[in-house]
Amino acid sequence: MSRGPDLFGSYTPGTSLLHRAPLWSKGVGIVVVTVAVVLAPSWPVPAALTAGLLAAGTAAGVRAREWWRGLAPALPVLVLLGVYHVLTTGPGQAADVLATIVVFLVVTRVLMHTTPLPELLDGVVWLCTPVRLVGADPERIGLAVSLMLRSIPFVVGAVGELRDAVRARGLRPNPVLLVTPAVISTVAYAERTGQALAARGFD
């Protein structure tokens, strides 16, 4: 079973300004984007931020195909959300919701493209250092984030491969028919991951 679509992107070595920027500065940038989106009165602000991030990511080497790989899996959800909000709250609110989701998909892709995963996880562990005060382990939180980043693309990829297999047999993809094999594949992946962690001393 393949690892699945590259939903979040992956690090690509480079010499761009974003590649050379320290992780803390990227974190500050994400906070600024988040605050701007939260305080924005309407969709033009997240739309403008998305345009700026697309330009910055492209300058850092993110290609059109990579943008598409990150956004394409979200399109069905975006369409459903758009239709729902158009019908219930109006086109303006629909545009605001969609632009907000897209800006964070784009900023995630830029961050993952320009930041090595070990460096990113070290940052997560550092941010979680205060949880030691309540008995939690920042290293385990970092491990959980790492597993999440690897598991979600696998699950999506598993469903996609099952759907393609059903189509290859001349059948229409049916969510009900896909549930059982998708769950079996996901559980098997989780068991393999658990065994690998146990072999490395994690309980």
CSV table of C-alpha atoms in Angstrom, one decimal:
chain,number,residue,atom,x,y,z
A,1,MET,CA,0.0,0.0,0.0
A,2,SER,CA,1.4,3.4,-1.0
A,3,ARG,CA,1.9,6.2,1.4
A,4,GLY,CA,-0.8,8.2,-0.2
A,5,PRO,CA,-1.1,11.7,-1.5
A,6,ASP,CA,1.3,14.3,-0.3
A,7,LEU,CA,-1.3,16.3,1.6
A,8,PHE,CA,1.0,18.5,3.7
A,9,GLY,CA,4.0,18.6,1.5
A,10,SER,CA,7.5,17.5,2.4
A,11,TYR,CA,10.8,19.2,2.8
A,12,THR,CA,12.7,20.1,-0.4
A,13,PRO,CA,16.2,21.4,0.1
A,14,GLY,CA,16.8,24.9,-1.2
A,15,THR,CA,18.5,28.2,-0.7
A,16,SER,CA,15.5,30.5,-0.7
A,17,LEU,CA,14.8,33.1,1.9
A,18,LEU,CA,12.2,30.9,3.5
A,19,HIS,CA,14.6,27.9,3.6
A,20,ARG,CA,17.2,30.0,5.4
A,21,ALA,CA,14.7,31.6,7.8
A,22,PRO,CA,14.9,30.2,11.4
A,23,LEU,CA,12.0,28.2,12.6
A,24,TRP,CA,11.0,30.8,15.2
A,25,SER,CA,10.5,33.4,12.5
A,26,LYS,CA,8.2,31.1,10.6
A,27,GLY,CA,6.3,30.5,13.8
A,28,VAL,CA,5.9,34.3,14.2
A,29,GLY,CA,4.7,34.5,10.6
A,30,ILE,CA,2.1,31.8,11.2
A,31,VAL,CA,0.9,33.6,14.3
A,32,VAL,CA,0.6,36.8,12.3
A,33,VAL,CA,-1.4,35.1,9.6
A,34,THR,CA,-3.7,33.5,12.2
A,35,VAL,CA,-4.4,36.7,14.0
A,36,ALA,CA,-5.0,38.5,10.7
A,37,VAL,CA,-7.5,35.9,9.6
A,38,VAL,CA,-9.3,35.8,12.9
A,39,LEU,CA,-9.6,39.6,13.0
A,40,ALA,CA,-10.5,39.9,9.3
A,41,PRO,CA,-14.0,41.3,8.7
A,42,SER,CA,-14.4,39.4,5.5
A,43,TRP,CA,-12.9,37.1,2.9
A,44,PRO,CA,-10.6,39.6,1.0
A,45,VAL,CA,-8.0,39.4,3.9
A,46,PRO,CA,-7.5,35.7,3.8
A,47,ALA,CA,-7.7,35.7,0.0
A,48,ALA,CA,-4.9,38.3,-0.1
A,49,LEU,CA,-2.9,36.3,2.4
A,50,THR,CA,-3.3,33.2,0.3
A,51,ALA,CA,-2.1,35.1,-2.8
A,52,GLY,CA,0.9,36.3,-0.9
A,53,LEU,CA,1.7,32.9,0.5
A,54,LEU,CA,1.3,31.3,-3.0
A,55,ALA,CA,3.8,33.8,-4.3
A,56,ALA,CA,6.2,33.2,-1.4
A,57,GLY,CA,5.9,29.4,-1.8
A,58,THR,CA,6.4,29.5,-5.5
A,59,ALA,CA,9.5,31.6,-5.0
A,60,ALA,CA,10.7,29.0,-2.5
A,61,GLY,CA,10.3,26.3,-5.2
A,62,VAL,CA,6.8,24.9,-4.7
A,63,ARG,CA,5.6,23.9,-8.1
A,64,ALA,CA,2.1,24.1,-9.5
A,65,ARG,CA,1.8,20.3,-9.3
A,66,GLU,CA,2.6,20.4,-5.6
A,67,TRP,CA,0.1,23.0,-4.9
A,68,TRP,CA,-2.5,20.9,-6.7
A,69,ARG,CA,-1.6,17.8,-4.7
A,70,GLY,CA,-2.2,19.6,-1.5
A,71,LEU,CA,-5.5,21.3,-2.5
A,72,ALA,CA,-7.1,18.6,-4.7
A,73,PRO,CA,-8.0,16.1,-1.8
A,74,ALA,CA,-9.7,19.0,0.0
A,75,LEU,CA,-11.8,20.0,-3.0
A,76,PRO,CA,-14.9,17.8,-2.2
A,77,VAL,CA,-15.1,19.1,1.3
A,78,LEU,CA,-14.6,22.7,0.1
A,79,VAL,CA,-17.4,22.3,-2.4
A,80,LEU,CA,-19.7,20.9,0.2
A,81,LEU,CA,-18.9,23.6,2.7
A,82,GLY,CA,-19.3,26.3,0.0
A,83,VAL,CA,-22.7,25.1,-1.0
A,84,TYR,CA,-23.8,24.7,2.6
A,85,HIS,CA,-22.8,28.3,3.5
A,86,VAL,CA,-24.2,29.8,0.3
A,87,LEU,CA,-27.6,28.3,1.1
A,88,THR,CA,-27.5,29.0,4.9
A,89,THR,CA,-25.5,32.2,5.4
A,90,GLY,CA,-24.9,33.7,2.0
A,91,PRO,CA,-22.1,33.9,-0.6
A,92,GLY,CA,-20.0,36.3,1.5
A,93,GLN,CA,-19.8,34.0,4.5
A,94,ALA,CA,-19.1,31.0,2.2
A,95,ALA,CA,-16.2,32.9,0.6
A,96,ASP,CA,-14.9,33.8,4.0
A,97,VAL,CA,-15.0,30.2,5.3
A,98,LEU,CA,-13.4,28.8,2.1
A,99,ALA,CA,-10.7,31.5,2.0
A,100,THR,CA,-9.8,30.8,5.6
A,101,ILE,CA,-9.4,27.1,5.1
A,102,VAL,CA,-7.3,27.5,1.9
A,103,VAL,CA,-5.0,30.0,3.5
A,104,PHE,CA,-4.1,27.5,6.2
A,105,LEU,CA,-3.7,24.7,3.7
A,106,VAL,CA,-1.3,26.9,1.8
A,107,VAL,CA,0.7,28.1,4.8
A,108,THR,CA,1.1,24.4,5.9
A,109,ARG,CA,2.4,23.5,2.5
A,110,VAL,CA,4.9,26.4,2.5
A,111,LEU,CA,6.1,25.5,6.1
A,112,MET,CA,6.6,21.8,5.2
A,113,HIS,CA,8.3,22.5,2.0
A,114,THR,CA,10.9,24.8,3.6
A,115,THR,CA,11.4,23.2,7.0
A,116,PRO,CA,13.0,19.8,7.6
A,117,LEU,CA,10.6,17.6,9.6
A,118,PRO,CA,13.1,16.9,12.4
A,119,GLU,CA,13.6,20.6,12.9
A,120,LEU,CA,9.8,21.1,12.9
A,121,LEU,CA,9.3,18.4,15.4
A,122,ASP,CA,12.0,19.9,17.6
A,123,GLY,CA,10.1,23.1,17.6
A,124,VAL,CA,6.9,21.3,18.6
A,125,VAL,CA,8.7,19.6,21.5
A,126,TRP,CA,10.2,23.0,22.6
A,127,LEU,CA,6.8,24.6,22.5
A,128,CYS,CA,5.4,21.8,24.6
A,129,THR,CA,8.1,22.0,27.3
A,130,PRO,CA,5.7,23.6,29.8
A,131,VAL,CA,3.5,20.5,29.8
A,132,ARG,CA,6.2,18.8,32.0
A,133,LEU,CA,4.7,20.8,34.8
A,134,VAL,CA,1.6,18.6,34.6
A,135,GLY,CA,3.4,15.4,34.1
A,136,ALA,CA,3.2,15.1,30.3
A,137,ASP,CA,6.2,14.3,28.1
A,138,PRO,CA,6.9,16.8,25.3
A,139,GLU,CA,8.8,14.1,23.4
A,140,ARG,CA,5.7,12.0,23.2
A,141,ILE,CA,3.7,14.9,21.9
A,142,GLY,CA,6.3,15.4,19.2
A,143,LEU,CA,6.1,11.7,18.3
A,144,ALA,CA,2.4,11.9,18.1
A,145,VAL,CA,2.6,14.9,15.7
A,146,SER,CA,5.1,12.9,13.6
A,147,LEU,CA,2.8,9.9,13.5
A,148,MET,CA,-0.2,12.1,12.5
A,149,LEU,CA,1.7,13.7,9.6
A,150,ARG,CA,2.6,10.2,8.3
A,151,SER,CA,-0.7,8.5,9.0
A,152,ILE,CA,-3.2,10.9,7.5
A,153,PRO,CA,-1.7,10.6,4.0
A,154,PHE,CA,-1.6,6.8,4.3
A,155,VAL,CA,-5.2,6.6,5.2
A,156,VAL,CA,-6.3,8.9,2.4
A,157,GLY,CA,-4.1,7.0,0.0
A,158,ALA,CA,-5.6,3.6,1.1
A,159,VAL,CA,-9.1,4.8,0.4
A,160,GLY,CA,-8.0,6.2,-2.9
A,161,GLU,CA,-6.4,2.9,-3.9
A,162,LEU,CA,-9.5,1.0,-2.9
A,163,ARG,CA,-11.7,3.3,-4.9
A,164,ASP,CA,-9.5,2.8,-7.9
A,165,ALA,CA,-9.6,-1.0,-7.5
A,166,VAL,CA,-13.4,-0.9,-7.4
A,167,ARG,CA,-13.5,1.2,-10.6
A,168,ALA,CA,-11.1,-1.2,-12.3
A,169,ARG,CA,-13.7,-3.9,-11.8
A,170,GLY,CA,-16.4,-1.9,-13.5
A,171,LEU,CA,-18.2,-1.1,-10.3
A,172,ARG,CA,-19.3,2.3,-8.9
A,173,PRO,CA,-17.3,3.4,-5.8
A,174,ASN,CA,-19.7,3.0,-2.9
A,175,PRO,CA,-18.6,4.5,0.5
A,176,VAL,CA,-20.3,1.5,2.3
A,177,LEU,CA,-18.3,-1.0,0.3
A,178,LEU,CA,-15.1,0.9,1.0
A,179,VAL,CA,-15.5,1.2,4.7
A,180,THR,CA,-14.5,-2.4,5.8
A,181,PRO,CA,-11.4,-2.8,3.7
A,182,ALA,CA,-10.3,0.8,4.5
A,183,VAL,CA,-10.7,0.1,8.2
A,184,ILE,CA,-8.8,-3.2,7.9
A,185,SER,CA,-5.9,-1.5,6.0
A,186,THR,CA,-5.8,1.3,8.6
A,187,VAL,CA,-5.8,-1.0,11.6
A,188,ALA,CA,-3.0,-3.1,10.0
A,189,TYR,CA,-1.0,0.1,9.5
A,190,ALA,CA,-1.6,1.1,13.1
A,191,GLU,CA,-0.5,-2.4,14.3
A,192,ARG,CA,2.7,-2.2,12.3
A,193,THR,CA,3.4,1.3,13.7
A,194,GLY,CA,2.7,0.1,17.2
A,195,GLN,CA,5.1,-2.9,16.8
A,196,ALA,CA,7.8,-0.6,15.4
A,197,LEU,CA,7.4,1.7,18.4
A,198,ALA,CA,7.5,-1.2,20.8
A,199,ALA,CA,10.6,-2.5,19.3
A,200,ARG,CA,12.2,1.0,19.9
A,201,GLY,CA,11.2,0.9,23.6
A,202,PHE,CA,8.0,3.0,23.5
A,203,ASP,CA,5.2,1.6,25.5
